[in-house]
Coordinates of C-alpha atoms in Angstrom, one line a residue:
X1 CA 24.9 -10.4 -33.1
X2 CA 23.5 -7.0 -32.0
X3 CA 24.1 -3.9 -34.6
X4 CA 23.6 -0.3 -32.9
X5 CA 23.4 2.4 -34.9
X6 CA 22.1 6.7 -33.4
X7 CA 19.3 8.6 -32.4
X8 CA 15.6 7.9 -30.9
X9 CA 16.1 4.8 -29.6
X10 CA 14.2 1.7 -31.0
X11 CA 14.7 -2.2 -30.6
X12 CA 14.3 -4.4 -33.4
X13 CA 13.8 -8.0 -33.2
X14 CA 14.2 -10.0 -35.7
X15 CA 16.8 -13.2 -36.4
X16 CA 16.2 -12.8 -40.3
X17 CA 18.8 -11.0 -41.6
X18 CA 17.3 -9.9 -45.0
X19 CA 13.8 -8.6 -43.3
X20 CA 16.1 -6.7 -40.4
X21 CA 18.1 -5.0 -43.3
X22 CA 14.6 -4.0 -44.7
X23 CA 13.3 -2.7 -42.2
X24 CA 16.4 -0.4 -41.2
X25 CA 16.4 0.5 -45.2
X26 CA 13.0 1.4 -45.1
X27 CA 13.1 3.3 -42.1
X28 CA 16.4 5.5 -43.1
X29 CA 14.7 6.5 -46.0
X30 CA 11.5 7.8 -44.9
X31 CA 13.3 9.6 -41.5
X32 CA 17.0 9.8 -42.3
X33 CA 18.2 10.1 -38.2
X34 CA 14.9 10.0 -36.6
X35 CA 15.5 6.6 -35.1
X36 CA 18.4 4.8 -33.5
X37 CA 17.7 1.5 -34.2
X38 CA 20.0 -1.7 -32.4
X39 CA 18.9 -5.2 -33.8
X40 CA 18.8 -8.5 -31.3
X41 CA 18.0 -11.8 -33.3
X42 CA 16.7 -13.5 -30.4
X43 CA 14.0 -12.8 -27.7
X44 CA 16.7 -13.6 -25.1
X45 CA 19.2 -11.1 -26.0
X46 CA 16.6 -8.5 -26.2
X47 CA 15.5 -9.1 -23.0
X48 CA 19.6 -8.8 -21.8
X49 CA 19.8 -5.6 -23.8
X50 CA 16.8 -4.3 -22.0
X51 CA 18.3 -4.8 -19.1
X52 CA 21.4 -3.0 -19.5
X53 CA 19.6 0.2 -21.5
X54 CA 16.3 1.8 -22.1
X55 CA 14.8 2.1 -25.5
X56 CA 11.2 3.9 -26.8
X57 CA 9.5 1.3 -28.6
X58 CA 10.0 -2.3 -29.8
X59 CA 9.5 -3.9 -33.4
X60 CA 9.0 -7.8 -32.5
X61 CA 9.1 -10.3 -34.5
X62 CA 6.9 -13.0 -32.9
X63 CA 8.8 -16.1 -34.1
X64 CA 12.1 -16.3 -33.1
X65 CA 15.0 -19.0 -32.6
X66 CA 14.2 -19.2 -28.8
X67 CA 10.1 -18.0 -28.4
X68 CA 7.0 -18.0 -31.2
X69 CA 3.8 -16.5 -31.4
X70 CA 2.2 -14.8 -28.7
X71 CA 4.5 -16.1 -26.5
X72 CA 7.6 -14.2 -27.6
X73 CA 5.2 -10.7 -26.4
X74 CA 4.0 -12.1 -23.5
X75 CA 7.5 -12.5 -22.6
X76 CA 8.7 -8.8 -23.4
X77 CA 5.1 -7.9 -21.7
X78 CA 6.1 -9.8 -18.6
X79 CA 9.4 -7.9 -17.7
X80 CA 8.5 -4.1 -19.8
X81 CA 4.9 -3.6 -19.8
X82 CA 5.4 0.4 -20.2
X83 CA 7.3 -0.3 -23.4
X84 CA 5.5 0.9 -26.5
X85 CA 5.8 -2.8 -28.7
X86 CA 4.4 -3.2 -32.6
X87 CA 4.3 -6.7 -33.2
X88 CA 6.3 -7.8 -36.9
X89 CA 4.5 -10.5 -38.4
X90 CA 4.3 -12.1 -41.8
X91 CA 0.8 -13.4 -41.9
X92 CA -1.9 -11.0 -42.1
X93 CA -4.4 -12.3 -39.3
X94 CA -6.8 -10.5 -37.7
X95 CA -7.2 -13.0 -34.8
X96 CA -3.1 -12.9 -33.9
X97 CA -3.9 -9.2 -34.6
X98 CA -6.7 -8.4 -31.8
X99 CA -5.1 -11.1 -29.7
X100 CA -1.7 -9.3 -30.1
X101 CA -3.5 -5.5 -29.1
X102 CA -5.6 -7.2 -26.4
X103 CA -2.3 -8.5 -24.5
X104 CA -0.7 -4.7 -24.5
X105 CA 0.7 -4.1 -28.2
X106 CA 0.2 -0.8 -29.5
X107 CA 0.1 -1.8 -33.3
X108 CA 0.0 -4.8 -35.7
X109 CA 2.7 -4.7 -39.1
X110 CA 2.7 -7.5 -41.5
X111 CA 6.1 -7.2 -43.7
X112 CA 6.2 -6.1 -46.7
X113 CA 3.0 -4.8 -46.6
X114 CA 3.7 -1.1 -45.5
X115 CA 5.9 1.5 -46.7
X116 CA 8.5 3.6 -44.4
X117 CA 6.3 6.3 -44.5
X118 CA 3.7 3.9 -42.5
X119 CA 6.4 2.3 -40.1
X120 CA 7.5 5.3 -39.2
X121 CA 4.0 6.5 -38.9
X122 CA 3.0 3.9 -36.5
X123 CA 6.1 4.2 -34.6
X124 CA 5.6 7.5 -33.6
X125 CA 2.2 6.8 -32.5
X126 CA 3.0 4.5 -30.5
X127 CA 5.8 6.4 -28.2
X128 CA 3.6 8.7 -28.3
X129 CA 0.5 6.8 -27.1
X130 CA 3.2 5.1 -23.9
X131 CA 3.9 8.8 -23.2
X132 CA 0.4 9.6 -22.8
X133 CA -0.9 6.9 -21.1
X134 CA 2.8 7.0 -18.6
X135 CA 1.6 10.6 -17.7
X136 CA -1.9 9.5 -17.3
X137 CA -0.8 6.9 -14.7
X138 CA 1.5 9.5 -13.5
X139 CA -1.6 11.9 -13.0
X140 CA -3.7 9.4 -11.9
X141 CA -1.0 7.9 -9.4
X142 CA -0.9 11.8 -8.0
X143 CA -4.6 12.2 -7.8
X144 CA -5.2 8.7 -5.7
X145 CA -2.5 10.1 -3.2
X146 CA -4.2 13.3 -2.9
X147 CA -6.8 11.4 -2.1
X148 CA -5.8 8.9 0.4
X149 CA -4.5 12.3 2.0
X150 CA -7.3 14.2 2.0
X151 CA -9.2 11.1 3.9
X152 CA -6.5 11.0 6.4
X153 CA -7.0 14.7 6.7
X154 CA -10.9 14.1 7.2
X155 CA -9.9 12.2 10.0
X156 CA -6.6 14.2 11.4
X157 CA -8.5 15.0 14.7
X158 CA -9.2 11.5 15.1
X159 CA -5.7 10.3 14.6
X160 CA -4.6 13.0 16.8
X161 CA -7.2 11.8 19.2
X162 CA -6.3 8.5 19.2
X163 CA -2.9 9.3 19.9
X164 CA -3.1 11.7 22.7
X165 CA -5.5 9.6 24.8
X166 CA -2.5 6.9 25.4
X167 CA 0.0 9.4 25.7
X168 CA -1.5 10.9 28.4
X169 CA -2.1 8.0 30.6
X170 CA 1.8 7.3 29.4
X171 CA 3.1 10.3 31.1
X172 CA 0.4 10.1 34.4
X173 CA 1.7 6.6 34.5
X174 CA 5.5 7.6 34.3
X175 CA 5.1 10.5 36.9
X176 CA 3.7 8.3 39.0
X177 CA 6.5 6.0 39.1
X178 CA 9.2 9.1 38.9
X179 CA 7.3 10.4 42.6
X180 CA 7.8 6.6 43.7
X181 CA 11.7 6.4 42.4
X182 CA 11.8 9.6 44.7
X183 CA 10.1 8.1 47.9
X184 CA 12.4 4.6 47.2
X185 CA 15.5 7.0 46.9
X186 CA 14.8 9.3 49.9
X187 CA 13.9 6.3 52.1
X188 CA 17.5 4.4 51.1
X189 CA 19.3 7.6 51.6
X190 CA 20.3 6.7 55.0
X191 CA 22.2 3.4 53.9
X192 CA 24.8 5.6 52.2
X193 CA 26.4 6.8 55.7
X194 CA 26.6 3.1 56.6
X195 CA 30.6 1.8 56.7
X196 CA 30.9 -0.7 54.0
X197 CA 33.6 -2.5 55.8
X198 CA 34.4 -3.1 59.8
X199 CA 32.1 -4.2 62.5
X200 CA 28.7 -3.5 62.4
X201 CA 27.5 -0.3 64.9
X202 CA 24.5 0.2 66.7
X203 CA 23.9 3.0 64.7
X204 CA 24.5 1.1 61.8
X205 CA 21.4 -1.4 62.9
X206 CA 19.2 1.5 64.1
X207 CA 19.4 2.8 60.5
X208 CA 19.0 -0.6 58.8
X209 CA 15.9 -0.8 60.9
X210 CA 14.7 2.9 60.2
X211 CA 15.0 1.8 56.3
X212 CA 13.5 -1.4 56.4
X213 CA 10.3 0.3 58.3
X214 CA 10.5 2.6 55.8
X215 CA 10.0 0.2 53.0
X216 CA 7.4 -1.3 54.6
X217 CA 4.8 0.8 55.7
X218 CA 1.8 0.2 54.3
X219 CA 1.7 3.4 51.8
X220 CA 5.5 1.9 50.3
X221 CA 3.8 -1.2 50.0
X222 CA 1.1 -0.3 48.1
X223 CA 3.2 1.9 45.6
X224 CA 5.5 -1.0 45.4
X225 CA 2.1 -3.1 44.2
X226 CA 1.2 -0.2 41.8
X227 CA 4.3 0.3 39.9
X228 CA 4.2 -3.3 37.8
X229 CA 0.8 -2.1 36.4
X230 CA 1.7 1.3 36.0
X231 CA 4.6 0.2 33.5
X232 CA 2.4 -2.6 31.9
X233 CA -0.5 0.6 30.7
X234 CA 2.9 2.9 29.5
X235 CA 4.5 0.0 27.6
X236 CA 0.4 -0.8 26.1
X237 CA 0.4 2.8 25.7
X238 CA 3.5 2.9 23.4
X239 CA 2.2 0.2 21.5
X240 CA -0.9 1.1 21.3
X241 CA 0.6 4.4 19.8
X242 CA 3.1 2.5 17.3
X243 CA 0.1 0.4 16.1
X244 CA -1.4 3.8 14.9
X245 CA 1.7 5.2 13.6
X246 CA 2.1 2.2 11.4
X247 CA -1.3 1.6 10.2
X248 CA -1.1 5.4 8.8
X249 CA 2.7 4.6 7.4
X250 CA 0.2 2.8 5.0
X251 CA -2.0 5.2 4.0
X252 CA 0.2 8.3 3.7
X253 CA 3.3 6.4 1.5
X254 CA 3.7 9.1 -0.9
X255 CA 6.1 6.7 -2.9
X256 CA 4.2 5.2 -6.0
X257 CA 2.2 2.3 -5.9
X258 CA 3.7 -0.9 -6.1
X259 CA 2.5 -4.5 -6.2
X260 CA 3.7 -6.9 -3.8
X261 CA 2.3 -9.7 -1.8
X262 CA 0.5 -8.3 1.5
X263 CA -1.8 -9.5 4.3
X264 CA -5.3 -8.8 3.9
X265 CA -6.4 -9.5 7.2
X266 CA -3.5 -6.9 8.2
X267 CA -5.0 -4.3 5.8
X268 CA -8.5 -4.5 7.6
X269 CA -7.3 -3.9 10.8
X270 CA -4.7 -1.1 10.0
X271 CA -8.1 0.5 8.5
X272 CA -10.1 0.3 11.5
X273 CA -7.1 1.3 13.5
X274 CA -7.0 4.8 11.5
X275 CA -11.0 4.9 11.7
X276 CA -11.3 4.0 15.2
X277 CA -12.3 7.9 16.4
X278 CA -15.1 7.5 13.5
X279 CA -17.1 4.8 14.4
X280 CA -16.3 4.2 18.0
X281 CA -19.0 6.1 18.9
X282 CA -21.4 4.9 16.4
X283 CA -21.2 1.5 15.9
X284 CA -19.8 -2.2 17.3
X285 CA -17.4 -3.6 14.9
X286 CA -17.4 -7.4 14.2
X287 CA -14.7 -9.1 12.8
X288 CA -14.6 -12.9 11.3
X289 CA -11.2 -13.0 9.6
X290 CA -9.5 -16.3 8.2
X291 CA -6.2 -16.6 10.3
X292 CA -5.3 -18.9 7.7
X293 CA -5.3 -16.7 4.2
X294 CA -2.4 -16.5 2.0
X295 CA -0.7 -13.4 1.2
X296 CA -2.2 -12.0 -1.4
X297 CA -0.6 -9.9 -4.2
X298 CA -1.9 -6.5 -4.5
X299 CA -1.4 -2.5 -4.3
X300 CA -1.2 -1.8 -0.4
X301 CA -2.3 1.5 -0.3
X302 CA -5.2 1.3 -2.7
X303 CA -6.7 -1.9 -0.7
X304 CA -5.9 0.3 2.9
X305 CA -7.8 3.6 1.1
X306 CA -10.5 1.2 0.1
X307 CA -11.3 -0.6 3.2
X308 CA -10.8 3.2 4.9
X309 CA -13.3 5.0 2.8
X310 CA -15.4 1.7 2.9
X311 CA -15.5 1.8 7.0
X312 CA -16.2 5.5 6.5
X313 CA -18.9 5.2 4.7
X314 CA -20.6 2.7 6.9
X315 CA -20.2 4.6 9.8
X316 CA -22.5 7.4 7.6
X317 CA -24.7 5.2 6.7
X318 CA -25.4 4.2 10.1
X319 CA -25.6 7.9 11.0
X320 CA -28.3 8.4 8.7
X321 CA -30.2 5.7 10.0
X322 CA -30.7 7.3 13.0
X323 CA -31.6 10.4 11.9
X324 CA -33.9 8.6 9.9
X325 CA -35.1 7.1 13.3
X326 CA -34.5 3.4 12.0
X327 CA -32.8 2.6 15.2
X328 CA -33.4 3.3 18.9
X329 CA -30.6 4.9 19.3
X330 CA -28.8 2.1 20.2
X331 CA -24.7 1.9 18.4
X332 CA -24.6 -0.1 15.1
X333 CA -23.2 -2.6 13.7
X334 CA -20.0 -2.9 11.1
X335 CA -19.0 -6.6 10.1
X336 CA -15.9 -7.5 8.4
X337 CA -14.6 -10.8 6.8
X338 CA -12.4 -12.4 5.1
X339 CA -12.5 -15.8 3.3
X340 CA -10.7 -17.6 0.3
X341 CA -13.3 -18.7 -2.2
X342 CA -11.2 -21.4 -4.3
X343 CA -8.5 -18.8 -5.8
X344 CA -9.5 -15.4 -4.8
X345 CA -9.4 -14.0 -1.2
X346 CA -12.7 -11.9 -0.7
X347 CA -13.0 -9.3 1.6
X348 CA -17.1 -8.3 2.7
X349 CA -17.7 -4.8 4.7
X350 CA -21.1 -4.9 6.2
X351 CA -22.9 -2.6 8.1
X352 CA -26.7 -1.9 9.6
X353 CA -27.4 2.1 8.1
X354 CA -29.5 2.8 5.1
X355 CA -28.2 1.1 2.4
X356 CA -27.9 2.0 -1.1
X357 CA -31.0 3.1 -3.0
X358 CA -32.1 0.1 -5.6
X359 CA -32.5 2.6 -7.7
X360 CA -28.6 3.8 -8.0
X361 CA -27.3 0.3 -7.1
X362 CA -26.3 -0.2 -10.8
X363 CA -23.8 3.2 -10.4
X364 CA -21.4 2.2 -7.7
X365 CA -19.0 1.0 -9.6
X366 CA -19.3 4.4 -11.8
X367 CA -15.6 6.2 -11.0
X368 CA -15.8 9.7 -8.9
X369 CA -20.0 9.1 -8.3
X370 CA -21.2 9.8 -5.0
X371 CA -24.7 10.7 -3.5
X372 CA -22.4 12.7 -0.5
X373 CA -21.9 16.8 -0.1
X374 CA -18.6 17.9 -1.4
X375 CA -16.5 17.5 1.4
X376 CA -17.9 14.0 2.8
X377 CA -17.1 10.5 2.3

């Protein structure tokens, strides 16, 4: 049985009918009308209610008719890990306590041991706390686009580059067989005046004749040769322009990130398709991809910006290694892979520049630090 009562919206859960009454009792008195609160009495009917409408925090009861201990959270977790939950409990234990936080609760009550006052305290804390860390994530969500857009912008010319190289030979390629489609139609021309029906004239033959020389000199026949390839480098060209396109649909989603199951192998070449202007010039790249990886499940975005600022970064470092005059001046080398390793699919970026410093090795997994200039990498 569910019992709704009005105002900020909170979920109870809890199938004993005394402690439930408690609880509300506890919590009208110390806020009279802060809280709406609507009771479930089993982890499956909160989970329906959920469904159907959206509520600010949880009170849950661990053990229930239909899910106990840390399972019953997990559960909630599983399908609402933005909701603000304080586990209900009626053992004080500090190991279900820490184990409870660790797995995403936001506090810890054991009944009977806290007044409305404190209930209410924690409640509040806790909405508030999901609010902060949702606009955090909101923030931070914002931030990583600006980023992945300000890469793409580091490399607009690039793109732009990249693009307009096979749209030209596109369009030479499409003139080319527009002035042919001209010479075919200007040689045919004749066969119009032709009767369609009746005996055939002499002047019908000399003209037959006059287009079949036509079509066969040896300039016609060497168009007619051309044209098949000239269509095969505009149709590459398209797709070679498409393959750009979507490789940047990638980086410059402005939807938020979701989780889903994506191709890795398809990630690393969507990046080296943006970067191609970078380190084309620079450096060889080597690829040893596993044709046979599952999909994994991941953010698509963040792994594309990754493997993007990763690439970018090589191409730097092999920059500075000939500046440094550690090569000959010869291009260098970036090597990508992909393997599964038991469970987890691993991705390596290699490259032959400078390498990092021993001495600020320990820092690169240190958020926003860089050795670059403002403005690169």
């Amino acid at each position: 049985m569910t019992e709704i009562e009005t105002g900020v919206p909170v979920l109870l859960v809890e199938d004993d009918d005394l402690q439930a009454k408690v609880l509300r009792t506890l919590i009208r008195h110390a806020v009279s009308g802060q809280y709406s609160i609507t009771r479930c009495a089993a982890i499956s009917q909160a989970l329906e209610l959920l469904s159907q409408q959206s509520v600010s925090a949880i009170l849950l009861d661990l053990n229930l008719p239909d899910s106990s201990g840390l399972d019953t959270l997990k559960k909630v977790l599983d399908h609402y890990p933005d909701l603000a939950i304080i586990v209900l409990t009626g053992t004080d234990s500090e190991t279900l306590a820490l184990e409870s936080l660790k797995l995403g609760a936001e506090d810890y009550i054991v009944k009977g041991q806290l007044s409305g006052n404190q209930i209410c305290r924690a409640l509040s804390h806790a909405i508030e706390r999901k609010r902060t860390q949702s606009e955090m994530k909101r923030l931070q969500d914002m931030l990583q686009q600006e980023r992945r857009l300000e890469s793409l912008g580091a490399i607009a010319s690039g793109i732009a580059h990249e693009i307009n190289t096979p749209l030209q030979f596109i369009g030479t390629n499409l003139e080319f067989i527009k002035e042919v489609f001209h010479l075919l139609e200007k040689s045919l021309a004749p066969v119009d005046e032709i009767p369609r029906t009746g005996r055939t004239s002499r002047k019908s033959i000399k003209t037959m004749r006059s287009v079949a020389t036509a079509l066969t000199e040896e300039r016609m026949r060497a168009l007619r040769r051309e044209v098949p390839s000239s269509l095969t480098e505009a149709v590459d060209g398209v797709r070679r322009v498409k393959k750009i396109i979507t490789a940047m649909n990638v980086f410059a989603r402005t939807a938020g990130p979701s989780r889903t199951l994506y191709d890795v192998n398809n990630a690393v070449r969507d990046a080296l398709t943006i970067t191609r202007h970078e380190w084309k010039h620079t450096a060889e790249t080597e690829l040893y991809l596993d044709d046979h990886l599952p999909l994994v499940p991941c953010y698509p975005e963040e792994l594309s910006h990754c493997l993007l600022n990763l690439i970018i970064n090589a191409v730097h470092a092999i920059e500075d290694a000939k500046r440094g005059q550690q090569t000959n001046g010869e291009k260098g080398v970036i090597t990508i892979s992909t393997r599964l390793s038991d469970d987890v699919v691993e991705i390596r970026v290699g490259d032959s520049g400078v390498g990092i410093p021993k001495e600020i090795q320990h820092r690169i997994f240190e958020p926003f630090f860089t050795t670059k200039v403002v403005g690169k990498g």
